[in-house]
Every structure is written in C-alpha cells, then in structure tokens.
mmCIF file of C-alpha atoms in Angstrom:
data_model
loop_
_atom_site.group_PDB
_atom_site.id
_atom_site.type_symbol
_atom_site.label_atom_id
_atom_site.label_comp_id
_atom_site.label_asym_id
_atom_site.label_seq_id
_atom_site.Cartn_x
_atom_site.Cartn_y
_atom_site.Cartn_z
ATOM 1 C CA GLU A 30 6.922 -60.369 46.985
ATOM 2 C CA THR A 31 3.473 -58.952 46.177
ATOM 3 C CA MET A 32 3.355 -60.827 42.883
ATOM 4 C CA LYS A 33 4.253 -64.050 44.673
ATOM 5 C CA GLN A 34 1.467 -63.600 47.220
ATOM 6 C CA MET A 35 -1.069 -62.884 44.495
ATOM 7 C CA ARG A 36 -0.049 -66.006 42.585
ATOM 8 C CA GLU A 37 -0.477 -68.092 45.749
ATOM 9 C CA GLN A 38 -3.928 -66.592 46.369
ATOM 10 C CA VAL A 39 -5.009 -67.308 42.797
ATOM 11 C CA LYS A 40 -3.746 -70.861 43.082
ATOM 12 C CA ASP A 41 -5.636 -71.368 46.367
ATOM 13 C CA LEU A 42 -8.850 -69.978 44.880
ATOM 14 C CA GLU A 43 -8.570 -72.279 41.874
ATOM 15 C CA GLN A 44 -8.141 -75.279 44.180
ATOM 16 C CA ARG A 45 -11.218 -74.259 46.168
ATOM 17 C CA LYS A 46 -13.138 -73.841 42.934
ATOM 18 C CA GLN A 47 -12.137 -77.342 41.818
ATOM 19 C CA ARG A 48 -13.251 -78.854 45.137
ATOM 20 C CA LEU A 49 -16.616 -77.083 44.898
ATOM 21 C CA VAL A 50 -17.116 -78.392 41.366
ATOM 22 C CA GLU A 51 -16.341 -81.936 42.493
ATOM 23 C CA ARG A 52 -18.760 -81.636 45.418
ATOM 24 C CA ALA A 53 -21.484 -80.311 43.130
ATOM 25 C CA GLY A 54 -20.998 -83.276 40.804
ATOM 26 C CA GLY A 55 -21.150 -85.726 43.720
ATOM 27 C CA SER A 56 -24.387 -84.209 45.013
ATOM 28 C CA ASP A 57 -26.047 -84.492 41.595
ATOM 29 C CA SER A 58 -25.086 -88.158 41.198
ATOM 30 C CA GLY A 59 -26.260 -88.898 44.751
ATOM 31 C CA GLY A 60 -29.665 -87.323 44.126
ATOM 32 C CA LEU A 61 -30.038 -89.294 40.918
ATOM 33 C CA SER A 62 -29.308 -92.611 42.626
ATOM 34 C CA ASP A 63 -31.804 -91.809 45.391
ATOM 35 C CA SER A 64 -34.525 -91.132 42.860
ATOM 36 C CA ILE A 65 -33.762 -94.405 41.105
ATOM 37 C CA ALA A 66 -33.912 -96.287 44.394
ATOM 38 C CA LEU A 67 -37.280 -94.773 45.236
ATOM 39 C CA MET A 68 -38.892 -95.675 41.925
ATOM 40 C CA PRO A 69 -39.798 -99.300 42.890
ATOM 41 C CA SER A 70 -41.493 -98.084 46.045
ATOM 42 C CA LYS A 71 -43.804 -95.943 43.968
ATOM 43 C CA VAL A 72 -45.127 -98.963 42.034
ATOM 44 C CA ALA A 73 -45.180 -101.370 44.970
ATOM 45 C CA SER A 74 -48.463 -102.779 46.256
ATOM 46 C CA PRO A 75 -50.276 -101.206 49.185
ATOM 47 C CA GLN A 76 -49.620 -104.358 51.216
ATOM 48 C CA SER A 77 -45.894 -104.000 50.848
ATOM 49 C CA GLN A 78 -46.139 -100.360 51.852
ATOM 50 C CA GLU A 79 -48.067 -101.251 54.979
ATOM 51 C CA ALA A 80 -45.559 -103.970 55.887
ATOM 52 C CA ARG A 81 -42.649 -101.531 55.744
ATOM 53 C CA SER A 82 -41.738 -99.598 58.808
ATOM 54 C CA PRO A 83 -42.400 -95.924 58.525
ATOM 55 C CA THR A 84 -39.323 -93.929 57.458
ATOM 56 C CA LEU A 85 -38.737 -90.280 56.957
ATOM 57 C CA PRO A 86 -38.027 -88.990 53.461
ATOM 58 C CA THR A 87 -34.379 -89.167 52.376
ATOM 59 C CA SER A 88 -34.263 -85.425 51.725
ATOM 60 C CA SER A 89 -34.923 -84.736 55.401
ATOM 61 C CA TYR A 90 -31.590 -86.255 56.449
ATOM 62 C CA PRO A 91 -28.662 -83.853 56.633
ATOM 63 C CA SER A 92 -26.382 -84.130 53.587
ATOM 64 C CA ALA A 93 -22.803 -85.260 54.152
ATOM 65 C CA VAL A 94 -21.610 -82.582 51.745
ATOM 66 C CA ALA A 95 -22.708 -78.975 52.022
ATOM 67 C CA PRO A 96 -24.644 -77.926 48.941
ATOM 68 C CA VAL A 97 -22.871 -75.593 46.521
ATOM 69 C CA LYS A 98 -24.495 -72.264 46.070
ATOM 70 C CA ARG A 99 -24.344 -70.717 42.646
ATOM 71 C CA ASP A 100 -23.677 -67.276 44.109
ATOM 72 C CA ASN A 101 -20.543 -68.528 45.879
ATOM 73 C CA PHE A 102 -19.257 -70.149 42.708
ATOM 74 C CA VAL A 103 -19.820 -67.001 40.673
ATOM 75 C CA GLN A 104 -18.116 -64.880 43.326
ATOM 76 C CA LEU A 105 -15.016 -67.095 43.433
ATOM 77 C CA THR A 106 -14.798 -67.137 39.660
ATOM 78 C CA SER A 107 -15.023 -63.354 39.537
ATOM 79 C CA GLU A 108 -12.265 -63.008 42.132
ATOM 80 C CA ILE A 109 -9.993 -65.325 40.159
ATOM 81 C CA GLU A 110 -10.523 -63.335 36.985
ATOM 82 C CA GLU A 111 -9.874 -60.094 38.856
ATOM 83 C CA PHE A 112 -6.568 -61.408 40.219
ATOM 84 C CA ARG A 113 -5.537 -62.449 36.727
ATOM 85 C CA ARG A 114 -6.384 -59.022 35.363
ATOM 86 C CA GLN A 115 -4.389 -57.295 38.120
ATOM 87 C CA ASN A 116 -1.474 -59.640 37.486
ATOM 88 C CA ALA A 117 -1.416 -58.706 33.789
ATOM 89 C CA ILE A 118 -1.549 -54.999 34.655
ATOM 90 C CA MET A 119 1.385 -55.312 37.079
ATOM 91 C CA ILE A 120 3.441 -57.170 34.468
ATOM 92 C CA ASN A 121 2.863 -54.322 32.012
ATOM 93 C CA HIS A 122 3.863 -51.798 34.680
ATOM 94 C CA LEU A 123 7.131 -53.670 35.272
ATOM 95 C CA ARG A 124 7.909 -53.702 31.554
ATOM 96 C CA GLU A 125 7.197 -49.992 31.263
ATOM 97 C CA ARG A 126 9.409 -49.275 34.258
ATOM 98 C CA ASP A 127 12.342 -51.222 32.761
ATOM 99 C CA LEU A 128 11.880 -49.495 29.411
ATOM 100 C CA LEU A 129 11.714 -46.066 31.057
ATOM 101 C CA THR A 130 14.855 -46.770 33.086
ATOM 102 C CA SER A 131 16.806 -47.719 29.967
ATOM 103 C CA TYR A 132 15.439 -44.710 28.070
ATOM 104 C CA MET A 133 16.415 -42.277 30.833
ATOM 105 C CA GLN A 134 19.930 -43.699 30.965
ATOM 106 C CA ASN A 135 20.284 -43.135 27.231
ATOM 107 C CA LEU A 136 19.092 -39.543 27.578
ATOM 108 C CA LEU A 137 21.483 -38.814 30.440
ATOM 109 C CA MET A 138 24.444 -40.210 28.518
ATOM 110 C CA GLU A 139 23.578 -38.517 25.221
ATOM 111 C CA PHE A 140 22.626 -35.049 26.416
ATOM 112 C CA SER A 141 24.689 -34.463 29.553
ATOM 113 C CA LYS A 142 27.488 -32.104 28.559
ATOM 114 C CA ASP A 143 26.569 -32.739 24.914
ATOM 115 C CA LYS A 144 29.174 -31.391 22.510
ATOM 116 C CA SER A 145 28.271 -33.481 19.494
ATOM 117 C CA ASP A 146 28.560 -30.437 17.209
ATOM 118 C CA GLY A 147 32.085 -29.682 18.375
ATOM 119 C CA ASP A 148 35.291 -30.465 16.551
ATOM 120 C CA ASN A 149 36.285 -34.107 16.996
ATOM 121 C CA ASN A 150 39.886 -33.360 16.156
ATOM 122 C CA ASN A 151 40.657 -31.222 19.193
ATOM 123 C CA SER A 152 44.037 -31.760 20.704
ATOM 124 C CA SER A 153 44.131 -34.705 23.086
ATOM 125 C CA GLY A 154 47.571 -34.053 24.472
ATOM 126 C CA SER A 155 50.544 -36.385 24.628
ATOM 127 C CA GLY A 156 48.965 -38.776 27.082
ATOM 128 C CA SER A 157 50.575 -37.314 30.195
ATOM 129 C CA ASP A 158 48.629 -36.864 33.403
ATOM 130 C CA SER A 159 48.660 -33.077 33.077
ATOM 131 C CA SER A 160 47.196 -33.238 29.564
ATOM 132 C CA LYS A 161 44.496 -35.644 30.691
ATOM 133 C CA ASP A 162 43.476 -33.271 33.453
ATOM 134 C CA LYS A 163 43.192 -30.380 31.004
ATOM 135 C CA ASN A 164 41.220 -32.322 28.395
ATOM 136 C CA LYS A 165 38.295 -33.604 30.399
ATOM 137 C CA TYR A 166 35.690 -32.719 27.798
ATOM 138 C CA LYS A 167 35.145 -36.394 26.905
ATOM 139 C CA GLN A 168 33.629 -36.339 23.416
ATOM 140 C CA PRO A 169 30.082 -37.676 23.889
ATOM 141 C CA LEU A 170 29.225 -41.072 22.513
ATOM 142 C CA GLY A 171 26.935 -41.399 19.553
ATOM 143 C CA SER A 172 27.624 -37.923 18.193
ATOM 144 C CA GLY A 173 26.564 -37.279 14.638
ATOM 145 C CA PRO A 174 23.493 -38.657 12.844
ATOM 146 C CA ARG A 175 21.459 -41.123 14.861
ATOM 147 C CA PRO A 176 19.115 -43.121 12.603
ATOM 148 C CA PHE A 177 17.745 -45.118 15.511
ATOM 149 C CA ASN A 178 14.009 -44.652 15.827
ATOM 150 C CA ARG A 179 11.422 -46.198 18.115
ATOM 151 C CA ASP A 180 11.281 -49.340 15.979
ATOM 152 C CA SER A 181 15.033 -49.909 16.254
ATOM 153 C CA SER A 182 15.337 -49.369 20.010
ATOM 154 C CA VAL A 183 16.544 -52.265 22.139
ATOM 155 C CA ARG A 184 15.114 -53.398 25.444
ATOM 156 C CA PHE A 185 18.429 -53.633 27.221
ATOM 157 C CA THR A 186 18.687 -54.522 30.894
ATOM 158 C CA PRO A 187 21.699 -52.613 32.293
ATOM 159 C CA LEU A 188 24.655 -54.690 33.415
ATOM 160 C CA THR A 189 25.817 -54.648 36.993
ATOM 161 C CA ARG A 190 29.403 -53.635 37.669
ATOM 162 C CA GLU A 191 30.214 -57.239 38.572
ATOM 163 C CA GLU A 192 28.822 -58.464 35.246
ATOM 164 C CA GLY A 193 30.799 -55.822 33.382
ATOM 165 C CA MET A 194 34.077 -56.720 35.100
ATOM 166 C CA ALA A 195 33.456 -60.432 34.493
ATOM 167 C CA CYS A 196 33.022 -59.690 30.792
ATOM 168 C CA VAL A 197 36.283 -57.724 30.774
ATOM 169 C CA GLN A 198 38.211 -60.540 32.456
ATOM 170 C CA GLN A 199 36.814 -63.129 30.059
ATOM 171 C CA THR A 200 37.709 -60.990 27.041
ATOM 172 C CA LEU A 201 41.260 -60.370 28.297
ATOM 173 C CA GLN A 202 41.778 -64.122 28.634
ATOM 174 C CA LEU A 203 40.654 -64.615 25.032
ATOM 175 C CA ILE A 204 43.053 -61.888 23.880
ATOM 176 C CA ASN A 205 46.005 -63.436 25.713
ATOM 177 C CA SER A 206 45.241 -66.850 24.219
ATOM 178 C CA ALA A 207 44.982 -65.364 20.719
ATOM 179 C CA ARG A 208 48.274 -63.476 21.041
ATOM 180 C CA ILE A 209 50.077 -66.607 22.184
ATOM 181 C CA LEU A 210 48.591 -68.590 19.279
ATOM 182 C CA TYR A 211 49.612 -66.073 16.624
ATOM 183 C CA ALA A 212 53.077 -65.549 18.119
ATOM 184 C CA SER A 213 53.842 -69.289 17.961
ATOM 185 C CA ASP A 214 52.289 -69.899 14.544
ATOM 186 C CA ALA A 215 54.948 -70.379 11.855
ATOM 187 C CA HIS A 216 52.464 -69.558 9.105
ATOM 188 C CA PHE A 217 51.828 -66.182 10.698
ATOM 189 C CA GLN A 218 55.540 -65.444 11.042
ATOM 190 C CA ASN A 219 56.332 -66.305 7.410
ATOM 191 C CA ARG A 220 53.468 -64.436 5.735
ATOM 192 C CA SER A 221 54.326 -61.585 3.403
ATOM 193 C CA LYS A 222 53.617 -58.061 4.645
ATOM 194 C CA PHE A 223 51.166 -55.576 3.175
ATOM 195 C CA LEU A 224 52.132 -51.925 3.659
ATOM 196 C CA GLY A 225 54.174 -52.985 6.677
ATOM 197 C CA TRP A 226 51.395 -55.087 8.222
ATOM 198 C CA SER A 227 52.100 -58.763 8.837
ATOM 199 C CA GLN A 228 48.826 -60.662 8.588
ATOM 200 C CA TYR A 229 47.134 -63.867 9.664
ATOM 201 C CA THR A 230 43.588 -64.653 8.531
ATOM 202 C CA LEU A 231 41.406 -67.739 8.751
ATOM 203 C CA ARG A 232 37.783 -68.335 7.738
ATOM 204 C CA GLN A 233 35.814 -71.330 8.965
ATOM 205 C CA GLY A 234 32.317 -71.149 7.503
ATOM 206 C CA SER A 235 30.688 -67.964 8.753
ATOM 207 C CA THR A 236 33.398 -67.335 11.401
ATOM 208 C CA ILE A 237 36.558 -65.372 10.617
ATOM 209 C CA SER A 238 39.675 -65.072 12.794
ATOM 210 C CA PHE A 239 42.482 -62.637 12.069
ATOM 211 C CA ALA A 240 45.491 -60.783 13.426
ATOM 212 C CA VAL A 241 47.715 -58.096 11.933
ATOM 213 C CA LYS A 242 50.818 -56.512 13.400
ATOM 214 C CA LYS A 243 52.993 -53.500 12.639
ATOM 215 C CA LYS A 244 55.696 -51.377 14.224
ATOM 216 C CA LEU A 245 55.013 -47.624 14.246
ATOM 217 C CA ASN A 246 57.739 -45.071 14.900
ATOM 218 C CA ASN A 247 57.526 -41.803 16.844
ATOM 219 C CA VAL A 248 54.375 -42.724 18.776
ATOM 220 C CA THR A 249 53.755 -44.160 22.226
ATOM 221 C CA PRO A 250 51.142 -46.723 23.319
ATOM 222 C CA GLN A 251 49.427 -44.031 25.392
ATOM 223 C CA GLN A 252 49.073 -41.731 22.389
ATOM 224 C CA LEU A 253 47.652 -44.524 20.241
ATOM 225 C CA MET A 254 45.177 -45.497 22.945
ATOM 226 C CA ALA A 255 43.933 -41.918 23.408
ATOM 227 C CA THR A 256 43.291 -41.364 19.701
ATOM 228 C CA THR A 257 41.815 -44.831 19.132
ATOM 229 C CA TRP A 258 39.396 -44.484 22.056
ATOM 230 C CA ARG A 259 38.217 -41.132 20.722
ATOM 231 C CA ILE A 260 37.648 -42.664 17.278
ATOM 232 C CA LEU A 261 35.698 -45.685 18.495
ATOM 233 C CA THR A 262 33.393 -43.634 20.722
ATOM 234 C CA ASP A 263 32.380 -41.186 17.999
ATOM 235 C CA SER A 264 29.870 -42.222 15.343
ATOM 236 C CA LYS A 265 31.359 -39.892 12.714
ATOM 237 C CA ASN A 266 34.854 -41.343 13.076
ATOM 238 C CA VAL A 267 33.594 -44.925 13.218
ATOM 239 C CA LYS A 268 32.124 -44.419 9.740
ATOM 240 C CA LYS A 269 35.582 -43.443 8.465
ATOM 241 C CA LEU A 270 37.000 -46.781 9.616
ATOM 242 C CA ILE A 271 34.649 -48.830 7.452
ATOM 243 C CA SER A 272 34.002 -49.005 3.716
ATOM 244 C CA ALA A 273 32.059 -46.158 2.126
ATOM 245 C CA THR A 274 29.281 -48.594 1.168
ATOM 246 C CA VAL A 275 28.616 -49.332 4.849
ATOM 247 C CA ASP A 276 26.689 -46.753 6.879
ATOM 248 C CA THR A 277 27.457 -47.375 10.556
ATOM 249 C CA HIS A 278 25.915 -45.718 13.597
ATOM 250 C CA ILE A 279 26.664 -46.304 17.265
ATOM 251 C CA ARG A 280 24.623 -45.395 20.317
ATOM 252 C CA PRO A 281 25.572 -45.762 23.997
ATOM 253 C CA LEU A 282 23.363 -47.954 26.133
ATOM 254 C CA GLN A 283 25.270 -47.861 29.417
ATOM 255 C CA LYS A 284 28.381 -46.297 30.944
ATOM 256 C CA LEU A 285 29.844 -48.416 33.728
ATOM 257 C CA SER A 286 32.956 -46.222 33.963
ATOM 258 C CA ASP A 287 35.078 -43.912 31.828
ATOM 259 C CA ASP A 288 36.842 -47.016 30.497
ATOM 260 C CA LEU A 289 33.917 -49.465 30.185
ATOM 261 C CA LEU A 290 30.895 -48.834 27.947
ATOM 262 C CA VAL A 291 28.016 -50.780 26.406
ATOM 263 C CA ILE A 292 27.256 -49.716 22.824
ATOM 264 C CA ASP A 293 24.522 -50.528 20.319
ATOM 265 C CA ARG A 294 25.728 -50.592 16.697
ATOM 266 C CA ARG A 295 23.797 -50.802 13.431
ATOM 267 C CA SER A 296 25.522 -51.075 10.031
ATOM 268 C CA GLU A 297 23.789 -50.900 6.655
ATOM 269 C CA ASP A 298 25.684 -52.331 3.675
ATOM 270 C CA SER A 299 24.214 -50.946 0.455
ATOM 271 C CA ALA A 300 26.471 -53.162 -1.658
ATOM 272 C CA HIS A 301 24.870 -56.415 -0.499
ATOM 273 C CA PRO A 302 21.164 -57.292 -0.298
ATOM 274 C CA GLY A 303 19.706 -58.276 3.031
ATOM 275 C CA VAL A 304 16.434 -59.855 4.077
ATOM 276 C CA GLY A 305 13.656 -59.616 1.481
ATOM 277 C CA GLY A 306 15.849 -57.707 -0.982
ATOM 278 C CA LYS A 307 16.246 -54.787 1.417
ATOM 279 C CA THR A 308 19.546 -53.166 2.349
ATOM 280 C CA LEU A 309 21.643 -55.492 4.489
ATOM 281 C CA ALA A 310 21.586 -54.283 8.109
ATOM 282 C CA LEU A 311 23.837 -55.841 10.753
ATOM 283 C CA ARG A 312 23.024 -55.273 14.424
ATOM 284 C CA THR A 313 25.077 -55.956 17.535
ATOM 285 C CA VAL A 314 25.410 -54.802 21.152
ATOM 286 C CA TYR A 315 28.924 -54.946 22.575
ATOM 287 C CA VAL A 316 31.125 -53.872 25.463
ATOM 288 C CA LEU A 317 33.962 -51.460 24.714
ATOM 289 C CA PHE A 318 36.758 -51.140 27.261
ATOM 290 C CA ARG A 319 40.399 -50.150 27.668
ATOM 291 C CA VAL A 320 42.963 -51.234 30.255
ATOM 292 C CA ALA A 321 46.591 -50.429 31.032
ATOM 293 C CA ASP A 322 48.875 -53.442 31.248
ATOM 294 C CA ALA A 323 51.504 -53.973 33.915
ATOM 295 C CA ASP A 324 54.309 -53.838 31.310
ATOM 296 C CA GLY A 325 53.296 -50.363 30.143
ATOM 297 C CA GLY A 326 51.201 -51.566 27.239
ATOM 298 C CA GLN A 327 47.593 -50.676 26.464
ATOM 299 C CA THR A 328 44.734 -53.015 25.496
ATOM 300 C CA LEU A 329 41.415 -52.059 23.919
ATOM 301 C CA ALA A 330 38.643 -54.485 23.019
ATOM 302 C CA MET A 331 35.042 -54.690 21.889
ATOM 303 C CA LYS A 332 33.028 -57.876 22.228
ATOM 304 C CA THR A 333 29.369 -58.701 21.595
ATOM 305 C CA ILE A 334 27.165 -59.477 24.605
ATOM 306 C CA ASN A 335 24.823 -62.442 24.400
ATOM 307 C CA LEU A 336 21.361 -60.836 24.585
ATOM 308 C CA PRO A 337 18.607 -63.252 23.454
ATOM 309 C CA LEU A 338 15.860 -60.690 24.092
ATOM 310 C CA VAL A 339 17.552 -58.078 21.903
ATOM 311 C CA LYS A 340 17.881 -60.617 19.089
ATOM 312 C CA LYS A 341 14.151 -61.344 19.230
ATOM 313 C CA MET A 342 13.236 -57.643 19.150
ATOM 314 C CA MET A 343 15.250 -56.778 16.024
ATOM 315 C CA ARG A 344 13.538 -55.400 12.945
ATOM 316 C CA GLU A 345 12.749 -57.617 9.974
ATOM 317 C CA ASP A 346 15.557 -56.152 7.844
ATOM 318 C CA GLU A 347 18.233 -56.666 10.533
ATOM 319 C CA MET A 348 20.624 -59.564 11.053
ATOM 320 C CA TRP A 349 22.570 -60.219 14.252
ATOM 321 C CA CYS A 350 26.363 -60.513 14.178
ATOM 322 C CA ASP A 351 28.860 -61.414 16.909
ATOM 323 C CA ILE A 352 31.995 -59.264 16.834
ATOM 324 C CA PHE A 353 35.236 -59.505 18.773
ATOM 325 C CA TYR A 354 37.949 -56.933 18.022
ATOM 326 C CA TRP A 355 41.011 -56.167 20.100
ATOM 327 C CA LEU A 356 43.980 -53.811 19.849
ATOM 328 C CA HIS A 357 47.188 -54.114 21.848
ATOM 329 C CA PHE A 358 49.747 -51.310 21.952
ATOM 330 C CA SER A 359 53.194 -51.979 23.414
ATOM 331 C CA ARG A 360 56.582 -50.315 23.342
ATOM 332 C CA SER A 361 58.990 -51.665 20.780
ATOM 333 C CA GLY A 362 61.921 -53.597 22.203
ATOM 334 C CA GLU A 363 64.208 -51.908 19.696
ATOM 335 C CA VAL A 364 65.310 -48.423 20.759
ATOM 336 C CA THR A 365 67.439 -46.482 18.323
ATOM 337 C CA SER A 366 69.474 -43.382 18.995
ATOM 338 C CA ALA A 367 68.987 -40.198 17.027
ATOM 339 C CA GLY A 368 72.136 -38.653 15.533
ATOM 340 C CA GLY A 369 74.423 -40.697 17.747
ATOM 341 C CA ASN A 370 73.165 -38.972 20.881
ATOM 342 C CA GLU A 371 72.277 -41.647 23.438
ATOM 343 C CA GLN A 372 70.034 -39.261 25.348
ATOM 344 C CA ALA A 373 67.836 -38.494 22.341
ATOM 345 C CA ARG A 374 66.033 -41.700 21.485
ATOM 346 C CA ASP A 375 63.251 -42.382 18.999
ATOM 347 C CA THR A 376 60.087 -43.868 20.415
ATOM 348 C CA ALA A 377 58.292 -46.723 18.703
ATOM 349 C CA ALA A 378 55.218 -48.797 19.395
ATOM 350 C CA VAL A 379 54.046 -52.191 18.188
ATOM 351 C CA VAL A 380 50.386 -52.460 17.227
ATOM 352 C CA GLU A 381 48.513 -55.766 17.195
ATOM 353 C CA PHE A 382 44.992 -55.824 15.801
ATOM 354 C CA GLY A 383 42.992 -59.047 15.898
ATOM 355 C CA GLY A 384 39.676 -60.665 16.575
ATOM 356 C CA SER A 385 37.083 -63.239 15.638
ATOM 357 C CA ASN A 386 33.664 -62.456 14.161
ATOM 358 C CA THR A 387 30.657 -64.674 13.443
ATOM 359 C CA TYR A 388 28.034 -63.777 10.863
ATOM 360 C CA THR A 389 24.779 -65.430 9.854
ATOM 361 C CA ARG A 390 25.847 -66.011 6.240
ATOM 362 C CA ASP A 391 29.100 -67.258 4.701
ATOM 363 C CA GLU A 392 29.153 -64.602 1.974
ATOM 364 C CA ILE A 393 29.001 -61.836 4.591
ATOM 365 C CA ALA A 394 31.996 -63.385 6.361
ATOM 366 C CA SER A 395 33.933 -63.450 3.067
ATOM 367 C CA VAL A 396 33.244 -59.764 2.457
ATOM 368 C CA TRP A 397 34.394 -58.705 5.931
ATOM 369 C CA LEU A 398 37.480 -60.930 5.687
ATOM 370 C CA ARG A 399 38.628 -58.967 2.626
ATOM 371 C CA GLU A 400 37.786 -55.731 4.434
ATOM 372 C CA LEU A 401 39.946 -56.372 7.521
ATOM 373 C CA MET A 402 43.290 -55.292 6.056
ATOM 374 C CA PHE A 403 41.778 -52.061 4.761
ATOM 375 C CA LEU A 404 40.270 -51.553 8.212
ATOM 376 C CA ALA A 405 43.759 -51.622 9.729
ATOM 377 C CA ILE A 406 45.048 -49.176 7.118
ATOM 378 C CA ARG A 407 42.163 -46.765 7.725
ATOM 379 C CA TRP A 408 42.810 -46.948 11.472
ATOM 380 C CA GLU A 409 46.475 -46.108 10.866
ATOM 381 C CA THR A 410 45.432 -43.082 8.813
ATOM 382 C CA LEU A 411 43.027 -41.800 11.477
ATOM 383 C CA ALA A 412 44.980 -42.638 14.630
ATOM 384 C CA VAL A 413 48.642 -42.320 13.689
ATOM 385 C CA ALA A 414 48.804 -39.588 11.052
ATOM 386 C CA PRO A 415 47.310 -36.798 13.255
ATOM 387 C CA THR A 416 49.738 -37.668 16.050
ATOM 388 C CA LEU A 417 52.751 -37.451 13.742
ATOM 389 C CA LEU A 418 51.585 -34.136 12.270
ATOM 390 C CA LYS A 419 51.476 -32.577 15.748
ATOM 391 C CA GLN A 420 55.115 -33.418 16.439
#
C-alpha cells in the first residue's frame, strides 16, 4: 500500500512539473510576441504617438498565467528524484527480505534434528503403524556433500499449501492417464522383458516417455514405499540410483508436509560436455510427494515446477531439464499358498515405474533413454534387496 501511494505521488508531481514547463514556455512566447508588436511603435513618428491615446505599458497588466519560479521547479524536481531513490531502496529491501526468508527456511530444514552423519540403512520397520511411531527420526534431506554455493543458490518463492496440493492433483491425473495408456497399448504388452521388467519407451525429439513394470515377491507396497522415500530424500542414496559418471546432489527448498517436499537438484555428467566445453550440469526444481491409494496401493512422484525466475538465475554451465517420474506400488492379484497351507500365503507387489522428461538437447535425451532401464535395476537393488535380507 505504501509503494502504491508513493507511485501516485510521483506521478502527480511529474504531471505538475509538466504543466509548469508548459506554462513557462507559453509565457516566453507571449513576451516575445509583445516585444515584436511594440517594435513599430518605437520607430513611429511623433505625430502618430501624439494621436494615440495614452496606454499603460503591457507589463503592468496582470498576467493570465502565474510566472514560474526557478526555485519551485528545482524543488519539485528534487522531490521527484528523492521519491525515485526511496522507491529503489524499498525494492531492494523487499528482495533481501524474500531472499532471507528462503535462506532461513533452508537452514531450518537442513539443521533441525540434523543426522546427516548417521547410518542411512537403519531399520525402517515393516510399514506397520507401530513401527512408524518408533522410527520417527526422519533422515534429513540433502544429507551428504552439498556442492551448492552462493552462485548456485536459487531465488525460490515458497509455495502455498493450496499451490502444492494443486500440483499434486495435476500430477496424479497425469499418472492415471499414463497408466491407462500403457495398459491398453499392445506394443507395451508384447515387448520382451529384461531381467523381469516389461518395458515401453518412446523418444520424440528431446522428450522421452517410458514405463517399466515388474512383479516382486515377498514385499508389500508399504515396504517398497518406505524404502523408496528414504532413498529419494537422501543425497547419498540418490547418487547410487544414477550412473557413476553423473554426480547428483539434492537440496530441500521447502517442506509443505511430511509427504510433500520441494527439492532443488543439480547433476553433473562428466561423460558429456556441456556449455563452453565445461562439464554438463543439469538443473531442476521439483515437487516430491507420496500418497496412499484407496485400493491399498502407494504412489510416489516427482515433477518439475515451472519457475521462470530460477531458469534465468542459473549459472552459465547449467542447463534446465523438466523431469517427471512416478512409481506405483500395488498388491499382486495372484496370491499363492506356501506349502499347501492356505493360511500361510506369500505376499507380492507389482511395481510400475514411468515418466516423461524433456531436455534441451536431443543427444542428452538419447543418453537418459538408454539409462532408464538401468535406473530401474539400481532401484530394485537398493529398495528391494535390503527388505528381503531382513526377512
């Protein structure tokens, strides 16, 4: 409100200044015309001067326009410049306040109950309510090396809860549409499997779409969700999901709830050159969330947020990428008995991993398309193997 009032005052002062300038110009032209009109009278004969009726000098008549004083003009100009200077100072204060707010949120999330040096492989329980209550330590986000410096920081405006929930709903709709598409696609159904994973991949220019699916025995959707969430919120484990040539770091920007986060990610690919011959660095800011479905399944997704300001503030060696990954865990419809005993039944879960990513260059999309199947295999090694070893 104060900024609005100041802008109105500056605008009013500029209008007054313009009117004074116009009046000053009119007075000068009027004085010039009067002097021109009086010139013939100066050269006229004495007889003509005697014949004329006596008149007072023109300058003695009151002017229709008040004369402009130089002091007033200078004062108004100084006031306008002062308002502009104060306006610039207030804008800088607002920017500093927003930056400080974002910085403090990062500090609170990174250092409150910080256990980044702890063991990431602590037992997470079987997914029951009692185990969840006992394991409330919540491995902090962004643990491990953080290469982000002042130059790589993002000026992120925190999302409101309404904006976060709207993003979740939109992403869930995209996931449902993708699952329906892959389930009804004959090409997807007839593809050969790779290490038990059925696969569907498609590249259109710099955009890749994919989906893989596999049935896993002796695990539940809740167990898979617990281990996967712990992996994707820990920088050390995220590195294990991706190729050894790619150095990936994540950093939390905002925590809307225990199940909805905003994360900043930077990946450096030493195997491919980036801008100006430097190491290729991909940057993105995405939401990470998990939800429980009504049918007992579990859905996890990460999707890039459209942030034009963040894109403009990236470093010269960074390139923006839009990512969209989703995982859906559901119970298998096939339940087998163990040793003929109907009461002892083996549990099984079906895993669906899909998404659609857009990169700035076609060759980068080709590289990540080849990497997707290995990404699923690495996830299976990290998320499923520890669970089976505990049984």
